[in-house]
mmCIF file of C-alpha atoms in Angstrom:
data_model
loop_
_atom_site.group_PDB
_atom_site.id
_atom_site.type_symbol
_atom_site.label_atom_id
_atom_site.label_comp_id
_atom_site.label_asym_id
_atom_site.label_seq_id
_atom_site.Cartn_x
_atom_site.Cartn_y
_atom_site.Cartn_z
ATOM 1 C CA UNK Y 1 -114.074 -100.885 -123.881
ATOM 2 C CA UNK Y 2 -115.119 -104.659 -125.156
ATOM 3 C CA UNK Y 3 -117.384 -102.174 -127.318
ATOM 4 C CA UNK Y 4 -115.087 -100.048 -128.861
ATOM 5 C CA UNK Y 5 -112.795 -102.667 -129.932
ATOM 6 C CA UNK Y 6 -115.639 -104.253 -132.193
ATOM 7 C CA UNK Y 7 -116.752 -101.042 -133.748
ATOM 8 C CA UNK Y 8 -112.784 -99.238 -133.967
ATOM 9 C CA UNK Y 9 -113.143 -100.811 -137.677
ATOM 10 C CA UNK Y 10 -116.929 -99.485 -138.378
ATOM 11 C CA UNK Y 11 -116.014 -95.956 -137.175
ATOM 12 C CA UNK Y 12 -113.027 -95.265 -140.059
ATOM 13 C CA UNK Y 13 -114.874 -97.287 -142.621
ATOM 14 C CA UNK Y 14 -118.499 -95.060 -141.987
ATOM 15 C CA UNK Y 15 -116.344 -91.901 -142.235
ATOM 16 C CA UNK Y 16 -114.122 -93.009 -145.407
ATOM 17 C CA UNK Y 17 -116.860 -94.126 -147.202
ATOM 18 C CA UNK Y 18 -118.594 -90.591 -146.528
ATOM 19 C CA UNK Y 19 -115.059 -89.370 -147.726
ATOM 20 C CA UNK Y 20 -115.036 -91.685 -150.812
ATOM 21 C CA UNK Y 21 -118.523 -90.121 -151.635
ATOM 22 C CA UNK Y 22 -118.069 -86.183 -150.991
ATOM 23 C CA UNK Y 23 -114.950 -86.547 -152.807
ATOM 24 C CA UNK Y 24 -117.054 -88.385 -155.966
ATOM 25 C CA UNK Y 25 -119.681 -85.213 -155.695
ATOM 26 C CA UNK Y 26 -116.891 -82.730 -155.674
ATOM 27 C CA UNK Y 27 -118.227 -81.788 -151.731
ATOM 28 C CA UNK Y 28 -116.825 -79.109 -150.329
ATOM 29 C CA UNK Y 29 -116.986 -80.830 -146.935
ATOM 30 C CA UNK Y 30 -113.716 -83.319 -148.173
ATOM 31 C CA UNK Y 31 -111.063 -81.544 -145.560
ATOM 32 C CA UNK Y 32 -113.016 -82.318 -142.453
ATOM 33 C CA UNK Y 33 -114.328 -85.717 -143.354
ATOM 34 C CA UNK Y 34 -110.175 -86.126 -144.182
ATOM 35 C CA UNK Y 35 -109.569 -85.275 -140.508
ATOM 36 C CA UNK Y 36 -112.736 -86.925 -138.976
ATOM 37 C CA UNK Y 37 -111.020 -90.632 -140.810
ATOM 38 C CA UNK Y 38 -107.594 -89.417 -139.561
ATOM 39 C CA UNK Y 39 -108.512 -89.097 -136.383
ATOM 40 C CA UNK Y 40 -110.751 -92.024 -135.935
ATOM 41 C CA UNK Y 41 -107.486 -94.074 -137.222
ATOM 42 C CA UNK Y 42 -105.345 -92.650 -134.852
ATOM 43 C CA UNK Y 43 -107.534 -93.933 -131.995
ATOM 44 C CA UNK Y 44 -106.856 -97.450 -132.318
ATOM 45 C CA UNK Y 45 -103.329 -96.321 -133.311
ATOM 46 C CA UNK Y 46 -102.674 -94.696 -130.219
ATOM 47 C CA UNK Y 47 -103.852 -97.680 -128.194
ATOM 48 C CA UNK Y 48 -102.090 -100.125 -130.345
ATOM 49 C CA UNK Y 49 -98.988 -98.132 -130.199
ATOM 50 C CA UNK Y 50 -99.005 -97.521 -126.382
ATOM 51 C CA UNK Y 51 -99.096 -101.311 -125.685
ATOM 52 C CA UNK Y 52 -96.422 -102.264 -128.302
ATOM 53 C CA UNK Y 53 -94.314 -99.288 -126.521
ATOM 54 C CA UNK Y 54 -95.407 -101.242 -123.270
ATOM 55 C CA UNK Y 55 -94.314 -104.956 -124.431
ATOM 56 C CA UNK Y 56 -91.090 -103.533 -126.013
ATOM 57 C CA UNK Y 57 -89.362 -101.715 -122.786
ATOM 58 C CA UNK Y 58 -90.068 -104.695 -120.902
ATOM 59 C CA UNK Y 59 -88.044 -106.650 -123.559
ATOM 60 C CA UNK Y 60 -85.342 -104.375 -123.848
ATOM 61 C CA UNK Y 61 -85.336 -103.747 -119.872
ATOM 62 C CA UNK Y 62 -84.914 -107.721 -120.339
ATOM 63 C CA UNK Y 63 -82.389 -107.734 -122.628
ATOM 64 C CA UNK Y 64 -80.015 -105.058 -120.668
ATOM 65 C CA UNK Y 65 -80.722 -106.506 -117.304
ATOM 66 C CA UNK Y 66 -79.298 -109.800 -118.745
ATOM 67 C CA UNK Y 67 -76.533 -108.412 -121.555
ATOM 68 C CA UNK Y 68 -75.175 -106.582 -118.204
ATOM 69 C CA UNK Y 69 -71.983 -107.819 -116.450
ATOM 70 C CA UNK Y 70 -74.206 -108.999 -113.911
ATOM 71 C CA UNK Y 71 -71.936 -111.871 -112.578
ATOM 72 C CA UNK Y 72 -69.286 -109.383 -111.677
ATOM 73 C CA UNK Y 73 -71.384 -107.131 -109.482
ATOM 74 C CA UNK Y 74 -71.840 -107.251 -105.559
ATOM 75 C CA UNK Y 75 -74.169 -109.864 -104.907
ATOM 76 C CA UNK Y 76 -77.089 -107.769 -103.573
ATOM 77 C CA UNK Y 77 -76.782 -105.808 -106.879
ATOM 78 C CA UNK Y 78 -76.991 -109.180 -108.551
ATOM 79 C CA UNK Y 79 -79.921 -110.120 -106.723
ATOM 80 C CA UNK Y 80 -81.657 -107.405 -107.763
ATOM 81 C CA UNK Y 81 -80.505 -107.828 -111.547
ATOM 82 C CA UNK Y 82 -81.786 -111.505 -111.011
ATOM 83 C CA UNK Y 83 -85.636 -110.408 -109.890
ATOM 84 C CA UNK Y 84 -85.544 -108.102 -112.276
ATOM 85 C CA UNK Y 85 -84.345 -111.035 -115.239
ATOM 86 C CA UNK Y 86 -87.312 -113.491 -113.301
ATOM 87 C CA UNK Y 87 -90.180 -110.782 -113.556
ATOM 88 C CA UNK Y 88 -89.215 -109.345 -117.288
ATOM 89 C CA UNK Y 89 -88.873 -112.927 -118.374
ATOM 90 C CA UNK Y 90 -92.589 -113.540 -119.505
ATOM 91 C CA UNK Y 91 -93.769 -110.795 -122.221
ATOM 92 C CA UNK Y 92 -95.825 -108.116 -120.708
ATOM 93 C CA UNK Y 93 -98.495 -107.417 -123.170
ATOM 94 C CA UNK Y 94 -101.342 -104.198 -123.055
ATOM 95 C CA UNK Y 95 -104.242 -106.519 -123.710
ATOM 96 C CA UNK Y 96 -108.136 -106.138 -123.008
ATOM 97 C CA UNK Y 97 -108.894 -109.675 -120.632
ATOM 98 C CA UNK Y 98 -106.605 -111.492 -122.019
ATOM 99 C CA UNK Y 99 -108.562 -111.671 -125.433
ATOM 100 C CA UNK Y 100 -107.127 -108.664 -127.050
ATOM 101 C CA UNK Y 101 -103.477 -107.960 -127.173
ATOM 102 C CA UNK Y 102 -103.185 -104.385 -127.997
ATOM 103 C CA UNK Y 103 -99.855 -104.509 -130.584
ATOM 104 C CA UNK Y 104 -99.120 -103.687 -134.095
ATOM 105 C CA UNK Y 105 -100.672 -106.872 -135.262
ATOM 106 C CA UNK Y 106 -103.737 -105.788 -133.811
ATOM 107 C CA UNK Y 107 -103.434 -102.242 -135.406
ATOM 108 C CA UNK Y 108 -102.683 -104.001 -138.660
ATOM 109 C CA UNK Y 109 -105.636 -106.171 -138.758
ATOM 110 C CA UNK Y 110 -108.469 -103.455 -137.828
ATOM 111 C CA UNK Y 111 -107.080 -101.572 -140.901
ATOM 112 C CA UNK Y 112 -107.410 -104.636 -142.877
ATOM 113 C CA UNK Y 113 -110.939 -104.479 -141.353
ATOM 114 C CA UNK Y 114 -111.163 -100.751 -142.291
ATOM 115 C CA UNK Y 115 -110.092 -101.845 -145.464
ATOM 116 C CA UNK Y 116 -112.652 -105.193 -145.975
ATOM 117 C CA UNK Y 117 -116.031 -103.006 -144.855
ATOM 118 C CA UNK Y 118 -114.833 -100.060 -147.016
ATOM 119 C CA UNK Y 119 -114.248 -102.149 -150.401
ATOM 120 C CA UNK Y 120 -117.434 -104.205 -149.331
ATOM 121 C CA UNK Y 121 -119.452 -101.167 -148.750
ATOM 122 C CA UNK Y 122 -118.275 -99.433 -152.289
ATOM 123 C CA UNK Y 123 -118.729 -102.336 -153.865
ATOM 124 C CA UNK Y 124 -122.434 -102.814 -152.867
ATOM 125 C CA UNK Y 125 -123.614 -99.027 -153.300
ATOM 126 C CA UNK Y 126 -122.427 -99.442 -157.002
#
């Protein structure tokens, strides 16, 4: 896993610089290097999405628990509502050991990654 998340920006940026290339040659091989880059993107996607999904129910489970009438309910109902408020109160994050925080910021910044090797690479075999 510690892996993957160092290359996830190498894997796009080999396959859309192929792309940039077959497309320069007039390749006839454009429509499945297209997919090959769209689906290497959508791996870190996916993962990036999933844990945003995962830190943004737990706010909103947060956010109703606590926007509820909960100080006119039975009191066993309200200590319930009140572990629930305690254990949603710290953001629950998707991460990787604590070091990577799988989010849209992290999506966001291997595609700026994507985007750094891929204008580096052009740049270089020009």
């Amino acid at each position: 896993m510690y892996l993957e998340i160092l290359v996830s920006p190498l894997q796009p940026c080999g396959f859309g610089y192929a792309l940039i290339k077959a497309l320069s040659r007039n390749d006839p091989s454009v429509g499945g290097l297209i997919l090959i880059t769209v689906l290497t993107m959508s791996t870190s996607f996916t993962v990036c999405y999933c844990g945003q999904e995962v830190s943004t129910q737990m706010e909103n489970l947060h956010a109703s628990a606590y926007m509820n009438s909960w100080y006119e309910e039975k009191p066993k109902v309200r200590r319930d509502l009140l572990q629930m408020m305690i254990l949603t109160k710290n953001p629950t994050v998707f991460n990787y050991r604590r070091w990577v925080h799988f989010d849209y910021v992290t999506f966001a910044t291997v595609m700026q990654g994507v985007y750094t090797y891929l204008s580096m690479m052009a740049h270089f075999a020009d």
